[in-house]
Coordinates of C-alpha atoms in Angstrom, one line a residue:
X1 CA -40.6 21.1 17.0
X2 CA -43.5 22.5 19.4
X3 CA -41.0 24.5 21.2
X4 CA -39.5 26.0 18.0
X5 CA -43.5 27.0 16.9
X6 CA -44.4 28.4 20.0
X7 CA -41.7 31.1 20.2
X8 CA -42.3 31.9 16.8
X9 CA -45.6 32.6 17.3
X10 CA -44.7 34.4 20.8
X11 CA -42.6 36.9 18.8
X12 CA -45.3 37.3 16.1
X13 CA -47.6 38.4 19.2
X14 CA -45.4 40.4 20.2
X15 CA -44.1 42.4 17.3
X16 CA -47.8 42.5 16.2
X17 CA -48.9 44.1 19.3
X18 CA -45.8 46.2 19.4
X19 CA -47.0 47.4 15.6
X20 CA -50.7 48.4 16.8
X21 CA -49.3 50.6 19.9
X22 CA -47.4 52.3 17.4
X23 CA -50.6 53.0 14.8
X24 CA -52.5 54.3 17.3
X25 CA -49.6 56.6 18.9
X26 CA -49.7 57.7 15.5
X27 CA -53.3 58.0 15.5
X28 CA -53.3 60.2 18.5
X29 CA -50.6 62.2 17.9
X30 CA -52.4 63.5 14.8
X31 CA -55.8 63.5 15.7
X32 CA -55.6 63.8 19.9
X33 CA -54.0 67.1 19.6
X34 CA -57.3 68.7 17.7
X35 CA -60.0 67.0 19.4
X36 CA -58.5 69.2 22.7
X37 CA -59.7 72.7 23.4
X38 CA -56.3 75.1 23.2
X39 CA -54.8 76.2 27.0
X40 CA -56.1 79.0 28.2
X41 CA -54.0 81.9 30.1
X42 CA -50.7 83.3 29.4
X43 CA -47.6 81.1 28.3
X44 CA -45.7 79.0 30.5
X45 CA -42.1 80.1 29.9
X46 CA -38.9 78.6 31.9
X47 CA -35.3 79.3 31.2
X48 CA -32.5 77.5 32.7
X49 CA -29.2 78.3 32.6
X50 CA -26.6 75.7 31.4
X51 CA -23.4 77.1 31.2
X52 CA -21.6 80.5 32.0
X53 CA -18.2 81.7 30.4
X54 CA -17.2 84.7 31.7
X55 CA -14.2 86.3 29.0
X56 CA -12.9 89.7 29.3
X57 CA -15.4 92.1 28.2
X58 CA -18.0 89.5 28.2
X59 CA -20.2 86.7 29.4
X60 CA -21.2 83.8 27.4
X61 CA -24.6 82.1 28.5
X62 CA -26.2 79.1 27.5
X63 CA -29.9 78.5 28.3
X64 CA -32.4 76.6 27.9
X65 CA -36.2 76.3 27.4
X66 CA -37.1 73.9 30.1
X67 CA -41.2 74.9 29.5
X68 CA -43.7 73.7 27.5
X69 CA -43.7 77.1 25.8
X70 CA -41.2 79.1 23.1
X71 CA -39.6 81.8 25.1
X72 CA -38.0 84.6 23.0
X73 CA -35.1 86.7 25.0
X74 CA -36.3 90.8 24.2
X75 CA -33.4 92.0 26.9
X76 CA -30.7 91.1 29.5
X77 CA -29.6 93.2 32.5
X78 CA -26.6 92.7 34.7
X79 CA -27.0 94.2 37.8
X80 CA -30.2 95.9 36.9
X81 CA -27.8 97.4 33.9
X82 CA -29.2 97.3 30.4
X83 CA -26.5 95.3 28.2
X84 CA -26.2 94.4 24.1
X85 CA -27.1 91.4 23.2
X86 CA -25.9 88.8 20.6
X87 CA -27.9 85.8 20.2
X88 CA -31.5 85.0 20.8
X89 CA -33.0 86.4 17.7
X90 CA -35.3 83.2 17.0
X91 CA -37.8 81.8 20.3
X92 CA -36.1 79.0 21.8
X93 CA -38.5 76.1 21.8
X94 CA -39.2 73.2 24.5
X95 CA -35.6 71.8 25.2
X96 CA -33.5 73.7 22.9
X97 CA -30.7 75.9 24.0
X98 CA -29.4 79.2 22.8
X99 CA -26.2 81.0 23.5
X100 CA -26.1 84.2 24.1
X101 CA -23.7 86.8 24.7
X102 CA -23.6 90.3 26.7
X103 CA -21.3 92.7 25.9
X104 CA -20.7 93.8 29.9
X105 CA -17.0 95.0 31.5
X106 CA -17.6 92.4 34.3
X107 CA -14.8 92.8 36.9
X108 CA -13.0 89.7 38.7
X109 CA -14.5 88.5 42.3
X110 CA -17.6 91.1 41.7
X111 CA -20.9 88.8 42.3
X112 CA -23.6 89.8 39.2
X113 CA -27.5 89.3 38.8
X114 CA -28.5 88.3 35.5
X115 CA -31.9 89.5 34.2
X116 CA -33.0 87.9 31.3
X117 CA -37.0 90.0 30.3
X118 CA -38.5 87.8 27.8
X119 CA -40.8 89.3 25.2
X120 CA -44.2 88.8 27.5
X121 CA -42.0 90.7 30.4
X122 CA -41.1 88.0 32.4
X123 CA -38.0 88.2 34.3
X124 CA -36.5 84.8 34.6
X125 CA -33.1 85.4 36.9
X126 CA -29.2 83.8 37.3
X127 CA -26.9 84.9 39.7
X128 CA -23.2 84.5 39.2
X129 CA -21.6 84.6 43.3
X130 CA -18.2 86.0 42.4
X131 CA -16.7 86.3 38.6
X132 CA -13.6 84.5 37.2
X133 CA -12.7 84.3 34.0
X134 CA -13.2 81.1 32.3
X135 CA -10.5 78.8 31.7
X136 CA -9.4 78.0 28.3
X137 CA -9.0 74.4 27.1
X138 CA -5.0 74.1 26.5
X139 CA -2.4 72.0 26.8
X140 CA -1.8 74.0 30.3
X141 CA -5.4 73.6 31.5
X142 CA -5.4 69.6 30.4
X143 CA -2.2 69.2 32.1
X144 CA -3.6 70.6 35.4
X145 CA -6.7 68.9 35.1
X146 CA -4.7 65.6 35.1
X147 CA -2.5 66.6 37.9
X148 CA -5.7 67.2 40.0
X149 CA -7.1 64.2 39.4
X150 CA -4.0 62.0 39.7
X151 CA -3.8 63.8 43.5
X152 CA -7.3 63.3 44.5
X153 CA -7.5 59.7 42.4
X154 CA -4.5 57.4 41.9
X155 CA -2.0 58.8 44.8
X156 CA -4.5 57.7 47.6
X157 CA -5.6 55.1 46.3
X158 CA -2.0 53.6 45.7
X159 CA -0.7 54.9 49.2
X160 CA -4.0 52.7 50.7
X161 CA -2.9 49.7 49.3
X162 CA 0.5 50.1 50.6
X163 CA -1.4 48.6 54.2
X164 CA -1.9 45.0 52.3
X165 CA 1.0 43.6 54.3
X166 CA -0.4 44.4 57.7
X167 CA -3.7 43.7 56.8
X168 CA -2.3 39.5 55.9
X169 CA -1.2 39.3 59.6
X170 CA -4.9 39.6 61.1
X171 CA -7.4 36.7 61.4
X172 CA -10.7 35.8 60.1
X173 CA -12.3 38.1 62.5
X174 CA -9.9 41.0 61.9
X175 CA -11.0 40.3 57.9
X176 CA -14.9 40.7 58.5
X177 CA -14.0 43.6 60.2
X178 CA -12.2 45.3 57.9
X179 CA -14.7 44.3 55.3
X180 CA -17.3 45.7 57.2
X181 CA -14.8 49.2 57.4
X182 CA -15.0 48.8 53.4
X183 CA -19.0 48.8 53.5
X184 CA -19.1 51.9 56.1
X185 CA -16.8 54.0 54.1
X186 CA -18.4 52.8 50.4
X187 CA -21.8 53.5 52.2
X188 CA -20.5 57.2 53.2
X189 CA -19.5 57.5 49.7
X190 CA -22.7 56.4 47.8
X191 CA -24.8 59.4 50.4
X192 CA -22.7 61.7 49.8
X193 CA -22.8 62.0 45.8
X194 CA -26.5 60.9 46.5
X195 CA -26.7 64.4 47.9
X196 CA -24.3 66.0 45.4
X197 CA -25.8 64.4 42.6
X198 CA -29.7 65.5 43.5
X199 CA -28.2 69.5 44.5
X200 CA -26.8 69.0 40.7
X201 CA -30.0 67.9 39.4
X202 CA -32.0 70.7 40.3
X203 CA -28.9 73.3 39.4
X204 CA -29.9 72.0 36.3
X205 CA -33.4 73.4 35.7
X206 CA -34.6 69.7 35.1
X207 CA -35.0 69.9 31.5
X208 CA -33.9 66.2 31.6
X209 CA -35.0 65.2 34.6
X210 CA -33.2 66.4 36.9
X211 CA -33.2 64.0 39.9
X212 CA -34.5 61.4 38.1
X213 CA -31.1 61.0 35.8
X214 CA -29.6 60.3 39.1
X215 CA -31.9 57.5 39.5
X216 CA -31.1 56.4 36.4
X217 CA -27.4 56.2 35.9
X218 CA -27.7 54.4 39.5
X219 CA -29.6 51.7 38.1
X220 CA -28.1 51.5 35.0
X221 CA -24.6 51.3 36.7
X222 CA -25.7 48.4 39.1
X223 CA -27.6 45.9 36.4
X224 CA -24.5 46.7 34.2
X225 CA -22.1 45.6 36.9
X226 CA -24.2 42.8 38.2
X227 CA -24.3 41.1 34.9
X228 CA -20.7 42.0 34.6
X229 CA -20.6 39.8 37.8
X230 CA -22.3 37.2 36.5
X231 CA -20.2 36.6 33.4
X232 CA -17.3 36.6 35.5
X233 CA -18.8 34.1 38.2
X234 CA -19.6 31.9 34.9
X235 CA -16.1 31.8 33.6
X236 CA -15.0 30.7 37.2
X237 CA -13.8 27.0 37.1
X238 CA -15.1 24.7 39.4
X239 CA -12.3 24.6 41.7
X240 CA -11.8 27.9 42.3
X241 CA -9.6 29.2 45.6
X242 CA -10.5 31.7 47.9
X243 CA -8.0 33.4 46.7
X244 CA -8.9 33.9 43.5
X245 CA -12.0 34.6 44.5
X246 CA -11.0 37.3 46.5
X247 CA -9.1 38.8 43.2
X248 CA -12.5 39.2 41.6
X249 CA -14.3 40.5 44.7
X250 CA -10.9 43.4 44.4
X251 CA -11.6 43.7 40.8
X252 CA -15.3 45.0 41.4
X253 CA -14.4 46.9 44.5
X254 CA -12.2 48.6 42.2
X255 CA -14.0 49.5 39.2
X256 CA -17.0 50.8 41.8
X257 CA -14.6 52.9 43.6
X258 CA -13.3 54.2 40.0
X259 CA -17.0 54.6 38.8
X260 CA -17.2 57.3 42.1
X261 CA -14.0 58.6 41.4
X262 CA -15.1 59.9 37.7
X263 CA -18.2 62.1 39.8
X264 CA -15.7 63.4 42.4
X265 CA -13.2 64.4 39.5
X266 CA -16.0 65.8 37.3
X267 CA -17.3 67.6 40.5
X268 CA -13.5 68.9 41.5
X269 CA -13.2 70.1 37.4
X270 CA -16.9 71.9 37.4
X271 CA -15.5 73.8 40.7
X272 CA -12.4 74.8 39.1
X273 CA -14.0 76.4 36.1
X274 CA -15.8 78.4 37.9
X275 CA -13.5 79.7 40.6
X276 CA -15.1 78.1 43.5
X277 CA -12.1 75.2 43.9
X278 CA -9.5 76.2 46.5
X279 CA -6.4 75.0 45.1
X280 CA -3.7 74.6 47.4
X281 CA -2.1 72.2 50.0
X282 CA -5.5 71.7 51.7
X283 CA -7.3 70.4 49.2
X284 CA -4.7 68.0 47.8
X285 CA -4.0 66.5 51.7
X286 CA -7.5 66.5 52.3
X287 CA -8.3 64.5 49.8
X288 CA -5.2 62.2 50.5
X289 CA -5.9 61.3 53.1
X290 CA -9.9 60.7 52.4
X291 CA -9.1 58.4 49.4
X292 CA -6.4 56.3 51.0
X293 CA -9.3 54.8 52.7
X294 CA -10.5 53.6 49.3
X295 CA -7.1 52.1 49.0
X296 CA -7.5 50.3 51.9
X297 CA -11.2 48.8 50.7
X298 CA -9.8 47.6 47.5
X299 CA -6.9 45.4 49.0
X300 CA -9.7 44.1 51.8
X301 CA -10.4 41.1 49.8
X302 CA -6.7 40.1 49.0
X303 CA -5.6 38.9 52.8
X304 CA -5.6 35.4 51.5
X305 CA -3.4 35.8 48.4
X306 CA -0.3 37.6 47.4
X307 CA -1.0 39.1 43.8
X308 CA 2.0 40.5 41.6
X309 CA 3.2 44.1 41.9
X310 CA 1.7 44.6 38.0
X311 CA -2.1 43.3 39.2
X312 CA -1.9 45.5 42.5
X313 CA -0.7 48.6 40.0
X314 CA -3.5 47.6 37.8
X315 CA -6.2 47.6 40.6
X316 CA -5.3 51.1 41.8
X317 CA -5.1 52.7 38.5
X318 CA -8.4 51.3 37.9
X319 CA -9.9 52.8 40.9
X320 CA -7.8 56.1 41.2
X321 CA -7.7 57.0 37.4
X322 CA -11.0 57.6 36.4
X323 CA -10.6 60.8 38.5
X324 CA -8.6 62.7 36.0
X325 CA -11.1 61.9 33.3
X326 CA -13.8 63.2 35.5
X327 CA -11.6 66.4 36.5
X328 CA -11.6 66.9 32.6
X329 CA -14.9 66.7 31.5
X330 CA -15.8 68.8 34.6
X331 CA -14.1 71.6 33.7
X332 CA -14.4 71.6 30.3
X333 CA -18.3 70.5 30.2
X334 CA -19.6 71.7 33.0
X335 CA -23.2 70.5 32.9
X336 CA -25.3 70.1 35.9
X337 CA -27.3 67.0 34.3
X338 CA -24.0 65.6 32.6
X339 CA -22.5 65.4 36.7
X340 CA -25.8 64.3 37.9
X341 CA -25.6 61.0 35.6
X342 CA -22.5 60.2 36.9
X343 CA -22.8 60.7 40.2
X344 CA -25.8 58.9 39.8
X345 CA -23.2 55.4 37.9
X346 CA -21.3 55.8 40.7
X347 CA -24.0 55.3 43.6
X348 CA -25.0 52.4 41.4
X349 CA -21.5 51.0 41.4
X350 CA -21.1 51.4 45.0
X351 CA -24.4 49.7 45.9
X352 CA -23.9 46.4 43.9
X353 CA -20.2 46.4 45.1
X354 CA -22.0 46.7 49.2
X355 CA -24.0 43.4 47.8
X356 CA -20.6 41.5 46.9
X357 CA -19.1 41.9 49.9
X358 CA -21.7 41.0 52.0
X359 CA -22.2 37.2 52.3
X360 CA -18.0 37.8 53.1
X361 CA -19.6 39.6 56.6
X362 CA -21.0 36.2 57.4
X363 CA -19.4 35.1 61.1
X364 CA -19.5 31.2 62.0
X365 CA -23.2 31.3 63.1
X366 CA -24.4 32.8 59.9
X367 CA -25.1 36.4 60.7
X368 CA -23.5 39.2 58.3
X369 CA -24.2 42.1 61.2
X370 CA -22.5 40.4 64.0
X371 CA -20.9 43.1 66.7
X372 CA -17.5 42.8 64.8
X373 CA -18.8 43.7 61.2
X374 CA -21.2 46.8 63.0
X375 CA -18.5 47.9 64.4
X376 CA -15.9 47.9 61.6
X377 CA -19.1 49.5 59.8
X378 CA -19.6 52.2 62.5
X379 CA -15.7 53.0 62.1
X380 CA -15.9 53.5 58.6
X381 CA -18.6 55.6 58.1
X382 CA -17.1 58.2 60.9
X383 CA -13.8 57.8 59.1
X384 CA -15.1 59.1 56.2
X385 CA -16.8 61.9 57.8
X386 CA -14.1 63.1 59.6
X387 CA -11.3 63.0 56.9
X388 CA -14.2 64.5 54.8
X389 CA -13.6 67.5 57.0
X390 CA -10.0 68.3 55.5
X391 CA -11.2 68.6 52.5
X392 CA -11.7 72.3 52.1
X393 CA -12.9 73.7 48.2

């Protein structure tokens, strides 16, 4: 009965003192604003640029105020050119977008300076490196979309887990290696859309955040899959095999790798729509051969066990096929902060996937970086960098 009065009595606190915050952000809100003197000097206006479509006979451009300011558009020059303008006619306040559109005969492969003069004659700037037109979202562009990310995604990945049946023939000290190969090359991965994701940030204008959505989807990503983890390690029965264990440790392995996957297709797709994606032989064996490594780090934990055909499939489309759904929104979205996010889930995933595996690194006097698992680490990391080479976009 004391227990039951006591928490009631906690969440009265609470909710109380959650209630008087909220008055007196009220309170200030109305009355803080007036007590202030107003800012002195000239506005603070930023534009950033969103989103480019480039159609024959025009370009579509959607920006947005990323200042504390309204800005209001007067003109825009391409190429120090005056153009028409449609759009713009209101100011765009803090965080809204506009689109607007310039009536321009932009040629194809020709690189173009935008000049967008705002009404206090500020010159705010976007360059566009070479100009191709704008895919359109139909059934051809879907399909190809879905053809780039089963190459890049669910091909590798399958041909990687062909290797399960040599990988059952080494011994407990050939395992910990290869796990400690499956933390190198998940480690390479999680830096490099680190990277990715914080040039993507601050492509964006930071309207959002920029760098700091990164943060975010990364530690979204890993409490959601740690207390994924959890529920699974609750529904475990007591007498649980290795084996079975090592099904689980695959499952998250998986679903990590898949969580990268969805970046590196959205990444691939935002290339694409705007010309800078090399498609070609190249790029699909490039990335091949890259991903089969991720193959490979899904199978790891499955020496001890052989799982049916159906669960193996299952694994691999989870890992490979987020890729097509990234290669989709990437083209068709194409918005710096959107990639950022993700990248940003998928260096979460990777990390809390790292902290699975590694009480599996332990050796038989306890140590998880033993010369074995730094080793297998060391080759995984410069296996990733190399095949990272052959990828050419």
């Amino acid at each position: 009965m004391d227990t039951s009065v006591d928490t009631k009595r906690t969440w009265m606190s609470a909710v109380g003192a959650a209630l008087l915050i909220g008055v007196a952000l009220v309170v200030l809100a109305l009355v803080g604003g007036r007590t202030l003197p107003e800012r002195a000097g000239p506005p603070i206006e930023q534009l950033a640029v969103e989103h480019t479509e480039l159609v024959p006979g025009y370009i579509e451009v959607t920006v947005r105020n990323t200042g504390p300011d309204p800005v209001q558009v007067a003109q825009v020059f391409v190429n120090d050119s005056y153009v028409d303008l449609t759009g713009g006619e209101q100011p765009i306040s803090h965080l809204d977008s506009e689109v607007l559109r310039l009536d321009y005969p932009w040629q194809d492969g020709q690189p173009y300076l935008l000049s967008f003069l705002t009404s206090t004659g500020l010159v705010i700037e976007h360059e566009i490196p070479a100009a191709v037109t704008t895919p359109q979202a139909d059934a051809g562009f879907f399909g190809l979309m879905a053809l780039i990310g089963t190459y890049v995604g669910i091909i590798p990945v399958v041909l990687g887990m062909l290797f399960l049946s040599v990988l059952r023939r080494i011994g407990p000290g050939g395992i910990r290696v290869l796990l400690g190969l499956t933390v190198g090359l998940l480690a390479f991965l999680a830096v490099d859309a680190t990277i990715e994701g914080v040039e993507l940030s601050e492509r964006g204008g930071g309207a959002f955040g920029g760098p700091a959505l990164l943060v975010l989807g990364a530690v979204l990503a890993f409490l959601a899959l740690t207390a994924l983890d959890r529920y699974l390690g609750s529904r475990r029965a007591v007498s649980e095999t290795q084996a079975s264990s090592g099904i689980r440790l695959a499952f998250m392995i998986a679903l990590g790798i898949g969580l990268h996957n969805l970046g590196e297709g959205l990444a691939i797709g935002a290339a694409y729509a705007v010309g800078e994606l090399a498609l070609g032989a190249t790029l699909v064996v490039g990335f091949t051969i890259q991903n089969t490594t991720e193959g490979l780090a899904v199978v790891a934990p499955l020496t001890r066990r052989r799982p049916p055909l159906l669960q193996l499939l299952g694994l691999g489309l989870l890992a490979g096929t987020p890729a097509i759904l990234g290669a989709l929104i990437g083209a068709s979205v194409n918005n710096a902060e959107l990639s950022a996010l993700l990248l940003g889930i998928g260096v979460g995933a990777i990390a809390q996937v790292i902290i699975q595996i590694a009480p599996a690194l332990r050796d038989s006097a306890g140590r998880v970086l033993s010369p074995a698992t730094i080793g297998g680490i060391t080759a995984g990391l410069l296996t990733m960098y190399v095949t990272g080479l052959l990828v050419v976009a």
